Coordinates of C-alpha atoms in Angstrom, one line a residue:
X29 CA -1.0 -20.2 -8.7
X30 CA -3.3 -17.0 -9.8
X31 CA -3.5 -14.7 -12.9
X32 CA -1.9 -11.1 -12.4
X33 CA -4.4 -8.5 -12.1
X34 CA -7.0 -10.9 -13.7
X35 CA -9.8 -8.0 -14.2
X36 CA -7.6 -5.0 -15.1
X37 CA -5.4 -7.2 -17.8
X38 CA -8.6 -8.8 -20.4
X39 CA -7.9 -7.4 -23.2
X40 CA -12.0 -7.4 -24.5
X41 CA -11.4 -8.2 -28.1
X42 CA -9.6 -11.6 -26.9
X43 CA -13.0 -13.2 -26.5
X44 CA -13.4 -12.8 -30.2
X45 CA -10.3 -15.0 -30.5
X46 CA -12.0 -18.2 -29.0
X47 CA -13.7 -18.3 -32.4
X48 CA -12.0 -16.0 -34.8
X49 CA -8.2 -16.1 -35.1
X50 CA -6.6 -12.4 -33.8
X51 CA -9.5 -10.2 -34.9
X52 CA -8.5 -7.2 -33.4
X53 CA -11.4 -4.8 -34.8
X54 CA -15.0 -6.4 -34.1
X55 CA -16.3 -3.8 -37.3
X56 CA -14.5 -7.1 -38.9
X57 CA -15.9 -10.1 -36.4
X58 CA -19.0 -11.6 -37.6
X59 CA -22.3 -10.3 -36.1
X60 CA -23.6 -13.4 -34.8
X61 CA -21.0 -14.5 -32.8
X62 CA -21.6 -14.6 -29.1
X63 CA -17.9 -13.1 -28.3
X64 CA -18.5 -10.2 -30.1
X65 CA -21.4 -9.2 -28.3
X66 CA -19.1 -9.7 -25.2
X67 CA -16.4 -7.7 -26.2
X68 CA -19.2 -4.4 -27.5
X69 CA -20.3 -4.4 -24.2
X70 CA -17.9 -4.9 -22.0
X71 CA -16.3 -1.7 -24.4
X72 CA -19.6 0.1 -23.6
X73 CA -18.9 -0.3 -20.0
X74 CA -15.5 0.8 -19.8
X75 CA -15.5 4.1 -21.7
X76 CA -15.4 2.3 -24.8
X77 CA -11.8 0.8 -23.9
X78 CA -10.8 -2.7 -24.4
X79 CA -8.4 -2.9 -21.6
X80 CA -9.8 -4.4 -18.3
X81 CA -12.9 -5.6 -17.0
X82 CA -14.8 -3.5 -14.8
X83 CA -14.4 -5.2 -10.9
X84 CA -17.2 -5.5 -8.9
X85 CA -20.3 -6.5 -10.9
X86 CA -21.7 -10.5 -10.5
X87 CA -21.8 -9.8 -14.4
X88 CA -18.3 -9.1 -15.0
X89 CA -17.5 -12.2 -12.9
X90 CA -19.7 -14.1 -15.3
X91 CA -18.3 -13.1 -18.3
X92 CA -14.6 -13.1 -17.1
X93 CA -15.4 -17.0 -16.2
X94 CA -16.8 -17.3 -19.8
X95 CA -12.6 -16.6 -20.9
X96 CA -11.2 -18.5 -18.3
X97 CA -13.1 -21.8 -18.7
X98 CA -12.2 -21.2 -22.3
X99 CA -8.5 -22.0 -20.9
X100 CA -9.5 -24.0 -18.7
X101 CA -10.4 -26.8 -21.7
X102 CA -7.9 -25.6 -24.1
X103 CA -5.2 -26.9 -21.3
X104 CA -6.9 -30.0 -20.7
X105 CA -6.6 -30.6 -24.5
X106 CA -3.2 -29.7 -24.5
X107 CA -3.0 -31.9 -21.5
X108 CA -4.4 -35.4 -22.6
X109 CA -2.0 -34.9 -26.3
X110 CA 0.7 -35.4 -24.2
X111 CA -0.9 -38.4 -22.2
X112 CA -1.6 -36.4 -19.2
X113 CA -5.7 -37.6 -18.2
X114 CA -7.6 -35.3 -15.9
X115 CA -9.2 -37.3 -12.3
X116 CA -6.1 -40.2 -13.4
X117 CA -2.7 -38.4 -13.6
X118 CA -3.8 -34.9 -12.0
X119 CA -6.9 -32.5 -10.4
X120 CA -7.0 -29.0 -11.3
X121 CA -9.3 -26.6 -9.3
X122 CA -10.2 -23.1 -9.9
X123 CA -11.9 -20.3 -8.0
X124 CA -11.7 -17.3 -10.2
X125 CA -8.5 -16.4 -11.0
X126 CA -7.0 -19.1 -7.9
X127 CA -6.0 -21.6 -9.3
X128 CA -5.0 -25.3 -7.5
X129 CA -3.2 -28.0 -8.7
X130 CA -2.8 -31.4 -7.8
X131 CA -0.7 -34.3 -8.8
X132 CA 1.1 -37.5 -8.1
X133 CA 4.7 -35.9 -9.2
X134 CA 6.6 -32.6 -9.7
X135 CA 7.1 -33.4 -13.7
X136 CA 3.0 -33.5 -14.1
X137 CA 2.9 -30.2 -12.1
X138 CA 5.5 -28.2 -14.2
X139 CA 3.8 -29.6 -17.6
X140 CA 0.2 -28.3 -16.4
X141 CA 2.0 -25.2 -15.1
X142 CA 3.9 -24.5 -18.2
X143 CA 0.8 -25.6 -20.5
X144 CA -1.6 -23.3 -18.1
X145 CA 1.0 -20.2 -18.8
X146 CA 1.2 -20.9 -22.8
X147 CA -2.7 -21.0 -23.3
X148 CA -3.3 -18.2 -21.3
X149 CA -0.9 -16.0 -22.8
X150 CA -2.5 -16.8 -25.9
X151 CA -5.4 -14.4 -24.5
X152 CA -2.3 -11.9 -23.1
X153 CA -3.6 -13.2 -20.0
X154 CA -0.1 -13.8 -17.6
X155 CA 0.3 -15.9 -14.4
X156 CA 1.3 -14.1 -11.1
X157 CA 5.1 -15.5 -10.9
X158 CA 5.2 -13.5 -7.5
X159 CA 2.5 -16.0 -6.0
X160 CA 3.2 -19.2 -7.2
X161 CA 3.5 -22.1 -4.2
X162 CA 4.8 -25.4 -4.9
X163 CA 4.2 -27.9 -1.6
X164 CA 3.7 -31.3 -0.8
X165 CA 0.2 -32.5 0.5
X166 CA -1.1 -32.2 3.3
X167 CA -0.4 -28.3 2.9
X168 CA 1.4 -27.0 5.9
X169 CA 1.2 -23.0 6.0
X170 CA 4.5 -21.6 5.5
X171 CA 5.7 -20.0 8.6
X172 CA 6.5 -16.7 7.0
X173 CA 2.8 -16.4 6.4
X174 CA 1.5 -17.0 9.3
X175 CA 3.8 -14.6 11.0
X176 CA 3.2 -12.4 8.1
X177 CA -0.4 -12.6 8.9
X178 CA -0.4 -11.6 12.4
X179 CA 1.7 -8.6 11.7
X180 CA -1.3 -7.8 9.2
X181 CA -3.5 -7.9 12.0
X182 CA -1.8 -5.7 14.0
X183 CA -1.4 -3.1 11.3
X184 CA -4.9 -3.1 10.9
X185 CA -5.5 -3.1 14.4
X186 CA -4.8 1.1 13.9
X187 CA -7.6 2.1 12.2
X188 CA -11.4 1.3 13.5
X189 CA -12.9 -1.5 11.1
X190 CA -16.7 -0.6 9.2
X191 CA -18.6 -2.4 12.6
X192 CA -17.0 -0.5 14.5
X193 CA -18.6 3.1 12.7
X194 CA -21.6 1.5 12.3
X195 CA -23.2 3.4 15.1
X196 CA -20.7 6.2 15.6
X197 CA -22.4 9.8 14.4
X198 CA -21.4 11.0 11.0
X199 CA -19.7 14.0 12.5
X200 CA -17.4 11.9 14.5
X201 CA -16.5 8.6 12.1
X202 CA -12.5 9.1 11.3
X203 CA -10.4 5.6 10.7
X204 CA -7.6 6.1 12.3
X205 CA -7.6 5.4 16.1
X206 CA -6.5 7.9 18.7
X207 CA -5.0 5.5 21.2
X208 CA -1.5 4.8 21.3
X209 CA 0.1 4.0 17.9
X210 CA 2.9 1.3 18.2
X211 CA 4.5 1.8 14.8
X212 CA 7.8 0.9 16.4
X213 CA 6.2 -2.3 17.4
X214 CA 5.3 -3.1 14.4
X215 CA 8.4 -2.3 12.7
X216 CA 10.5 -4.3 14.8
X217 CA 8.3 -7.2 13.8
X218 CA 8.4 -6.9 10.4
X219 CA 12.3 -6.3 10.6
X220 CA 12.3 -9.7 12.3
X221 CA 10.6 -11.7 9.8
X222 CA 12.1 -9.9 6.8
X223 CA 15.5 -11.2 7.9
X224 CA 14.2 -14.6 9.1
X225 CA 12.7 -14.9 5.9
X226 CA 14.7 -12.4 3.2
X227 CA 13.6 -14.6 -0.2
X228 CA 9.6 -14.3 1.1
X229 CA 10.9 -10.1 1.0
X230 CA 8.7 -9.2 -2.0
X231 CA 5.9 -10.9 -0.7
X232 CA 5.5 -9.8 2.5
X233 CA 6.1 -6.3 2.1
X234 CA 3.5 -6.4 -0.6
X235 CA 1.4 -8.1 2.0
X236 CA 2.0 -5.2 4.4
X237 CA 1.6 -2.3 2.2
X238 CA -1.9 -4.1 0.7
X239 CA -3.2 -3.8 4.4
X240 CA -2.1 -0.1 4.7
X241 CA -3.5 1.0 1.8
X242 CA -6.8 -1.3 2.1
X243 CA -7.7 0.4 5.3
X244 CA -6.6 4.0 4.4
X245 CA -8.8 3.4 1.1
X246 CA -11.8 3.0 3.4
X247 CA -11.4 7.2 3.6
X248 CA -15.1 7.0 1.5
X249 CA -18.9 8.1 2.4
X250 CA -17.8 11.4 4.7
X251 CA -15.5 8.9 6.5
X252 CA -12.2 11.1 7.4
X253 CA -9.1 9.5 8.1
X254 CA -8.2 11.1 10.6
X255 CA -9.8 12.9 14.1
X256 CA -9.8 17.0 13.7
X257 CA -7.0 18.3 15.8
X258 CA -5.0 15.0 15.2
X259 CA -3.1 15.0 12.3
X260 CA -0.1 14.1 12.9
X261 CA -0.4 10.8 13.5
X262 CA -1.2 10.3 9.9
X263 CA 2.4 11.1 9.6
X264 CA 3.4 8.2 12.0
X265 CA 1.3 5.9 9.4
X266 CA 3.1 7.2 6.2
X267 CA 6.4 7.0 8.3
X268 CA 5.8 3.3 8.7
X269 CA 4.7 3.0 4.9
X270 CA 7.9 4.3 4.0
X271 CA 9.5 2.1 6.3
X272 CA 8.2 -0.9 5.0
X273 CA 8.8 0.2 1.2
X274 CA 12.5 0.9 1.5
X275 CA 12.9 -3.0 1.7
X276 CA 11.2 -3.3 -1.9
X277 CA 10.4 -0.3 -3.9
X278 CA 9.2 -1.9 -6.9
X279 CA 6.6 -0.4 -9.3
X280 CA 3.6 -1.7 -7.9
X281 CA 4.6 -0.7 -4.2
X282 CA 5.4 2.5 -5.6
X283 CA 2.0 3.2 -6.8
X284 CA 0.6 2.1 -3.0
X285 CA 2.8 4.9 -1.8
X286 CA 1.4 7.4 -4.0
X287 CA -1.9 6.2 -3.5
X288 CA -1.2 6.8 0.3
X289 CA -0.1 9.8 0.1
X290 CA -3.1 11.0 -2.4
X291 CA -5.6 10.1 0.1
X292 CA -3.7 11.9 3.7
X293 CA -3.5 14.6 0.8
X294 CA -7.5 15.1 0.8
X295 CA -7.2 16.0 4.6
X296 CA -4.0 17.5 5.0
X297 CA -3.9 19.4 1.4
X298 CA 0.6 18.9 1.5
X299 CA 0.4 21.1 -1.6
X300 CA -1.4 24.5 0.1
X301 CA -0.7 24.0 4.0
X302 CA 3.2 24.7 4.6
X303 CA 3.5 22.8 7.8
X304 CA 2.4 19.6 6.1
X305 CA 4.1 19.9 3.0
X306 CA 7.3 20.2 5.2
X307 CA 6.7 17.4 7.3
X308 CA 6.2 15.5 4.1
X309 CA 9.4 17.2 2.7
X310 CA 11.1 15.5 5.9
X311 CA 9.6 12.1 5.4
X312 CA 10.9 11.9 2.0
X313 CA 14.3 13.1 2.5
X314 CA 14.1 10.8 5.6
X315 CA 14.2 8.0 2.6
X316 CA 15.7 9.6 0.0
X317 CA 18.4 6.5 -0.5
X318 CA 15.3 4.7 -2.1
X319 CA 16.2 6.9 -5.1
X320 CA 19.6 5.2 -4.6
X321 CA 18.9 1.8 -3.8
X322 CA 15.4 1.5 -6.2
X323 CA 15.3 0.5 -10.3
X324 CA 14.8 4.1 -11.2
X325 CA 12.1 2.7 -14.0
X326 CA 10.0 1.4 -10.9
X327 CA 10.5 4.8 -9.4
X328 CA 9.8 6.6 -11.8
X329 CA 6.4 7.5 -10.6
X330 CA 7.6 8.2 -7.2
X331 CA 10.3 11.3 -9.2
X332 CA 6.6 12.8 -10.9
X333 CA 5.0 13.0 -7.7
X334 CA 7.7 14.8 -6.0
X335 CA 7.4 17.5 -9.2
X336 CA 3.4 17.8 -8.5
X337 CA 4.0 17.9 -5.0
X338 CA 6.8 20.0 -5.2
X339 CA 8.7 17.8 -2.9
X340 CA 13.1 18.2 -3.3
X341 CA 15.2 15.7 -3.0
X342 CA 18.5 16.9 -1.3
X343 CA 20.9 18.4 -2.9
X344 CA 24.0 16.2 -2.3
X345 CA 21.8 13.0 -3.4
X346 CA 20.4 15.1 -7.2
X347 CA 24.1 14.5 -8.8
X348 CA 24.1 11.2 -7.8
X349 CA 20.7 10.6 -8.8
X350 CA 20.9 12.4 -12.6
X351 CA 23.9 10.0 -12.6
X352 CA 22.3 7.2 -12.2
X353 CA 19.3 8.4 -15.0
X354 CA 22.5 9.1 -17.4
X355 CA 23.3 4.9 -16.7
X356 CA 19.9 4.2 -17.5
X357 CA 19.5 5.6 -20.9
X358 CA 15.7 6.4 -20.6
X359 CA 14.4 9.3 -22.8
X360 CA 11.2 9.1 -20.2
X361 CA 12.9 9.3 -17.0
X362 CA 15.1 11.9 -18.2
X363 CA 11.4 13.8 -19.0
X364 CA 10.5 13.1 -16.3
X365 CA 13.3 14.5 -13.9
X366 CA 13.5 17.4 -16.7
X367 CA 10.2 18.0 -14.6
X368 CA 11.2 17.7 -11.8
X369 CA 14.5 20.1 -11.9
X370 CA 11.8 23.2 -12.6
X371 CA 11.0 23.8 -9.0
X372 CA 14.5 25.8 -9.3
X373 CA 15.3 27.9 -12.5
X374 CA 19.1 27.7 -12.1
X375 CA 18.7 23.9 -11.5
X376 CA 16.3 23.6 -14.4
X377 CA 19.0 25.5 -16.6
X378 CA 21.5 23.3 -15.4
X379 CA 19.6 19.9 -16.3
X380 CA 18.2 21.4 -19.5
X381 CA 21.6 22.0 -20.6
X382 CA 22.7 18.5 -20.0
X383 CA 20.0 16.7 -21.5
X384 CA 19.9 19.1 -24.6
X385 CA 23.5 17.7 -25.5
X386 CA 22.5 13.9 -24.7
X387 CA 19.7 14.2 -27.5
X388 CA 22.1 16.4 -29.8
X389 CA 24.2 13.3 -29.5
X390 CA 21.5 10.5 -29.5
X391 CA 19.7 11.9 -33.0
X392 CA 23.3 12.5 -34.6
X393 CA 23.4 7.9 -33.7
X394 CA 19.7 8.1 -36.5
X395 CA 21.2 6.6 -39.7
X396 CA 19.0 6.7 -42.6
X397 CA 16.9 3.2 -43.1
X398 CA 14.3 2.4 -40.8
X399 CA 14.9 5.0 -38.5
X400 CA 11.6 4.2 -36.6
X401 CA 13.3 0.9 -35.4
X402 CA 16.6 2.8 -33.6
X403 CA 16.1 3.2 -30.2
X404 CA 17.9 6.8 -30.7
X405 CA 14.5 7.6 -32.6
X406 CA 12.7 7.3 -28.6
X407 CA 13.8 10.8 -28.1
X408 CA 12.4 12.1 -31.1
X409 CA 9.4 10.9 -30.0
X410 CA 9.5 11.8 -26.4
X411 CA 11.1 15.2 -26.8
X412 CA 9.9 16.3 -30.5
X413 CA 7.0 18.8 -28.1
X414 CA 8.9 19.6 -25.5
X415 CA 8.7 23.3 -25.3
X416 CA 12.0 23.7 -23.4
X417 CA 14.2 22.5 -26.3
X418 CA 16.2 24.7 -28.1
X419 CA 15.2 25.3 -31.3
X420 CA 18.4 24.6 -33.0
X421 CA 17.4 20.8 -31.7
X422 CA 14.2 20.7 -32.6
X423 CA 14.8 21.6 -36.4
X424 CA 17.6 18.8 -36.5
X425 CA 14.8 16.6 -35.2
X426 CA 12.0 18.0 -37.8
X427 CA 14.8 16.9 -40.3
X428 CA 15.0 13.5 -39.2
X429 CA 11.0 13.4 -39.5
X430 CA 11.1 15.2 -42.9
X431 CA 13.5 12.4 -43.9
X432 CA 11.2 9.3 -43.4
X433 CA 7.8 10.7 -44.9
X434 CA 7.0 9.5 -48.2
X435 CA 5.6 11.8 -50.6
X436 CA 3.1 9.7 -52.5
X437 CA 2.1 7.1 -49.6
X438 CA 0.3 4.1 -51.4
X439 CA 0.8 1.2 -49.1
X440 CA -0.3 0.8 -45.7
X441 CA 3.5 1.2 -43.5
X442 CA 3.3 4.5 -46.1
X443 CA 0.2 5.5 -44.8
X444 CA 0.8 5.0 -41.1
X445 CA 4.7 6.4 -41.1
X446 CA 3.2 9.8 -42.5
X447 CA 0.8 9.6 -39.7
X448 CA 2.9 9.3 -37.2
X449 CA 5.2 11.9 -38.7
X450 CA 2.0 14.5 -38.9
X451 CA 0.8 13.4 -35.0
X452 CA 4.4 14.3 -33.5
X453 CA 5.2 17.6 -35.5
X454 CA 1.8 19.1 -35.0
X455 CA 3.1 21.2 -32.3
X456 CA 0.8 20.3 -29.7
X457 CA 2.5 20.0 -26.0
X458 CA 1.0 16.9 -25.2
X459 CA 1.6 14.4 -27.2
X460 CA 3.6 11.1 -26.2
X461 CA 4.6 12.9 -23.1
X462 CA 2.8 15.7 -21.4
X463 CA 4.4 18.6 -21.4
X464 CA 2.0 21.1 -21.2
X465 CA -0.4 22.1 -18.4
X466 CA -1.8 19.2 -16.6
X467 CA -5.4 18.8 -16.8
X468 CA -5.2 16.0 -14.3
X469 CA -3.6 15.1 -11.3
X470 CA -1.0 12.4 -12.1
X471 CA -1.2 11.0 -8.4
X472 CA -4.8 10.6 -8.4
X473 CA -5.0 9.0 -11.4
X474 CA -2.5 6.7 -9.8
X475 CA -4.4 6.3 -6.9
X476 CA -8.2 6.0 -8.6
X477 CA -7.0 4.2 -11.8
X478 CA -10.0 2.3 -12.3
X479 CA -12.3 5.2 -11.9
X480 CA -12.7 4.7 -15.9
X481 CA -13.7 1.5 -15.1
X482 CA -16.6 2.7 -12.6
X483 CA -20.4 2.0 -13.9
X484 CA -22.5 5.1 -13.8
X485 CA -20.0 7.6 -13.7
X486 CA -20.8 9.1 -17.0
X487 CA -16.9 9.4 -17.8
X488 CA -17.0 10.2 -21.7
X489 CA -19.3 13.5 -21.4
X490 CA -17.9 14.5 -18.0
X491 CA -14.0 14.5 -19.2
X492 CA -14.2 15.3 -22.9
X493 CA -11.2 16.9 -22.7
X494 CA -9.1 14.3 -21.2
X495 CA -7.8 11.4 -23.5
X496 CA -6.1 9.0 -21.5
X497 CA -6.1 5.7 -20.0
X498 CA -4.7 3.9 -16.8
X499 CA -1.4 5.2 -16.0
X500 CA 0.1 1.5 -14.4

């Protein structure tokens, strides 16, 4: 078994907890302690947030190991309570975040697994349910894997590999090869093991898409992705990305896609260059039964980079898919394809009109008594700023918000409810949604979410302007 997204999910002040019970603030940690050191730093590194650890660094290795070894013995405590004795009824191994377990039966194994998952949640660290293997020793590779492997290979067989630039000239290093492309191939081959092994589905499209993206990513250091002259084969890539996604387009894959797409974007600028952006238009409608198939909160990524890249999903498939926002009852995706709609006035009109009377009726569902607690109350605070809303709307919402303040806050839920009552009628367009002028690119920040996370960038003073955080 693993830990998802090890790095990018330490939360910094949960080294504090090894010694001091849920401190969230280290102003109120003691001084002396070790953790809190830890925790100031690794804040110092990552532009002063306490989400994630930077990746890369021997040192951020080191001190991640300091957290998990911290596990590691509060599980074997756990452990030998319940009679369990490490090197007598079990061996546990761990490389990182890899972790391997061994013992004599399947009960043992679910108690370590279960105790593993309780501890490290503890330190709102999760295990990778996606990548957990249960198998009898000797450990025979799994057939799917293998096969999944090989298919991998080929896949990266398309692009040239670092050794192979080493010695080519600066002027003529580009990734993707120039003989033939067998994307069919390689498409009928992962069709055959997706339906030879359709429960594995998740994993090996993950698998696939990990390989795309890992060469693509290689696009660094005045490496182009593609030859001059030759760029419609990138298209034959991203046609075989798409391919593989439409078996699972989950949220992470989703971001792979984007991320894809950001990168061909560098070189083939789909926003300014018409015959791009139309061949990109194709691809999409190509695919557009994702939208159908997909869990529209996975997706919803996917709707926000069709508004920035002014991509349209077809016309007979938009009624089916603002039907199936209406089923979801998301004030965000609504915002979101709100967005979207704007690349046609009438259209726009149209949507605007439809979602006005959906919040008309959710905020008339607000009954007085902890209205902060009613799910209704999500659209005040999605669509208090949105500069589209009538205004007849907006004062019914500024009522509800008048409603809940407190004129003489004394105690702390006083305090914080007036707060948040001042932060969302300040009038500002960006807010909990943005919807006034992007001062980012939502895809790249997609694509280069740990560029926060990147040592010497100077972050802070380079972006004052910009507050936000990882997107995913």
């Amino acid at each position: 078994m693993d830990y998802k997204s090890c790095f990018d999910s330490i939360y910094t002040h949960a080294y504090k907890w090894i010694t001091q019970k849920n401190v969230v603030n280290s102003k109120d940690a003691k001084n002396g302690s070790l953790y809190v050191t830890i925790d100031r730093i690794l804040q110092n590194i990552n532009s002063k947030s306490s989400n994630g650890v930077v990746v890369g660094p021997e040192f951020s290795r080191m001190i991640v190991e300091l957290l998990l070894q911290e596990i590691d013995v509060e599980v074997m405590i756990r452990l030998s309570k319940n009679g369990f004795i490490k090197a007598r009824d079990y061996d546990v191994y761990r490389y990182v975040d890899d972790i391997f377990i061994f013992a004599g039966n399947s009960e043992i194994i679910d108690e370590i697994i279960l105790t593993i998952t309780n501890v490290a949640q503890k330190y709102l660290i999760r295990p990778n349910e996606l990548k957990l293997v249960k198998t009898t020793t000797p450990f025979i590779l799994s057939n799917w894997l293998s096969r999944t492997r090989e298919l991998s290979e080929k896949i990266s067989n398309l692009f040239y590999c670092a050794e192979e630039l080493k010695n080519v000239e600066e002027r003529k290093k580009y990734l993707l090869k120039e003989n033939y492309l067998s994307v069919e191939k390689i498409k009928n081959d992962f069709n055959s093991i997706i339906c030879e092994f359709s429960n594995e589905k998740r994993t090996i499209v993950s698998f696939c898409l990990s390989t795309l993206l890992n060469n693509i990513s290689k696009k660094k250091n005045g490496i182009r992705l593609i030859k001059p002259q030759s760029e419609n084969r990138a298209f034959h890539i991203l046609e075989l990305a798409m391919y593989i996604y439409a078996f699972c387009p989950c949220f992470e894959h989703t971001q792979r896609i984007i991320s894809m797409i950001v990168y061909f974007d560098d070189e083939l600028k789909f926003k300014e260059n018409r015959y791009y952006h139309n061949k990109l238009q194709v691809l999409f409608s190509k695919y557009v039964f994702i939208l159908m198939r997909g869990n529209l909160n996975d997706l919803s990524n996917l709707i926000l980079l069709f508004y920035e890249y002014k991509i349209v999903i077809p016309s007979n498939y938009e009624e089916k898919v603002f039907k199936r926002i209406k089923e979801l009852n998301n004030p965000l995706i609504y915002a979101i394809y709100l967005l979207y709609s704007k690349y046609f006035e009438p259209y726009f009109n149209d949507i605007l009109y439809n979602i006005e009377q959906i919040i008309d009726k959710k905020i008339n569902h607000i009954t007085k008594g902890e209205e902060m607690l009613q799910e209704e109350f999500w659209y005040i605070i999605i669509f208090y700023n949105c500069p589209f809303l009538s205004n007849i709307l907006k004062v019914k919402m500024q009522q509800i918000i008048n409603r809940i303040r407190f004129t003489n806050p004394g105690y702390p839920n006083e305090i914080i409810t007036n707060l948040i009552c001042n932060y969302i009628s300040s009038g500002h367009n960006n807010l909990f949604f943005t919807w006034g002028v992007h001062r980012f690119s939502v895809a790249k920040q997609i694509a280069f979410r740990t560029y926060q996370r990147s040592l010497f960038r100077e972050f802070k003073s380079r972006n004052s302007q910009i507050y936000f955080g990882s997107l995913d």
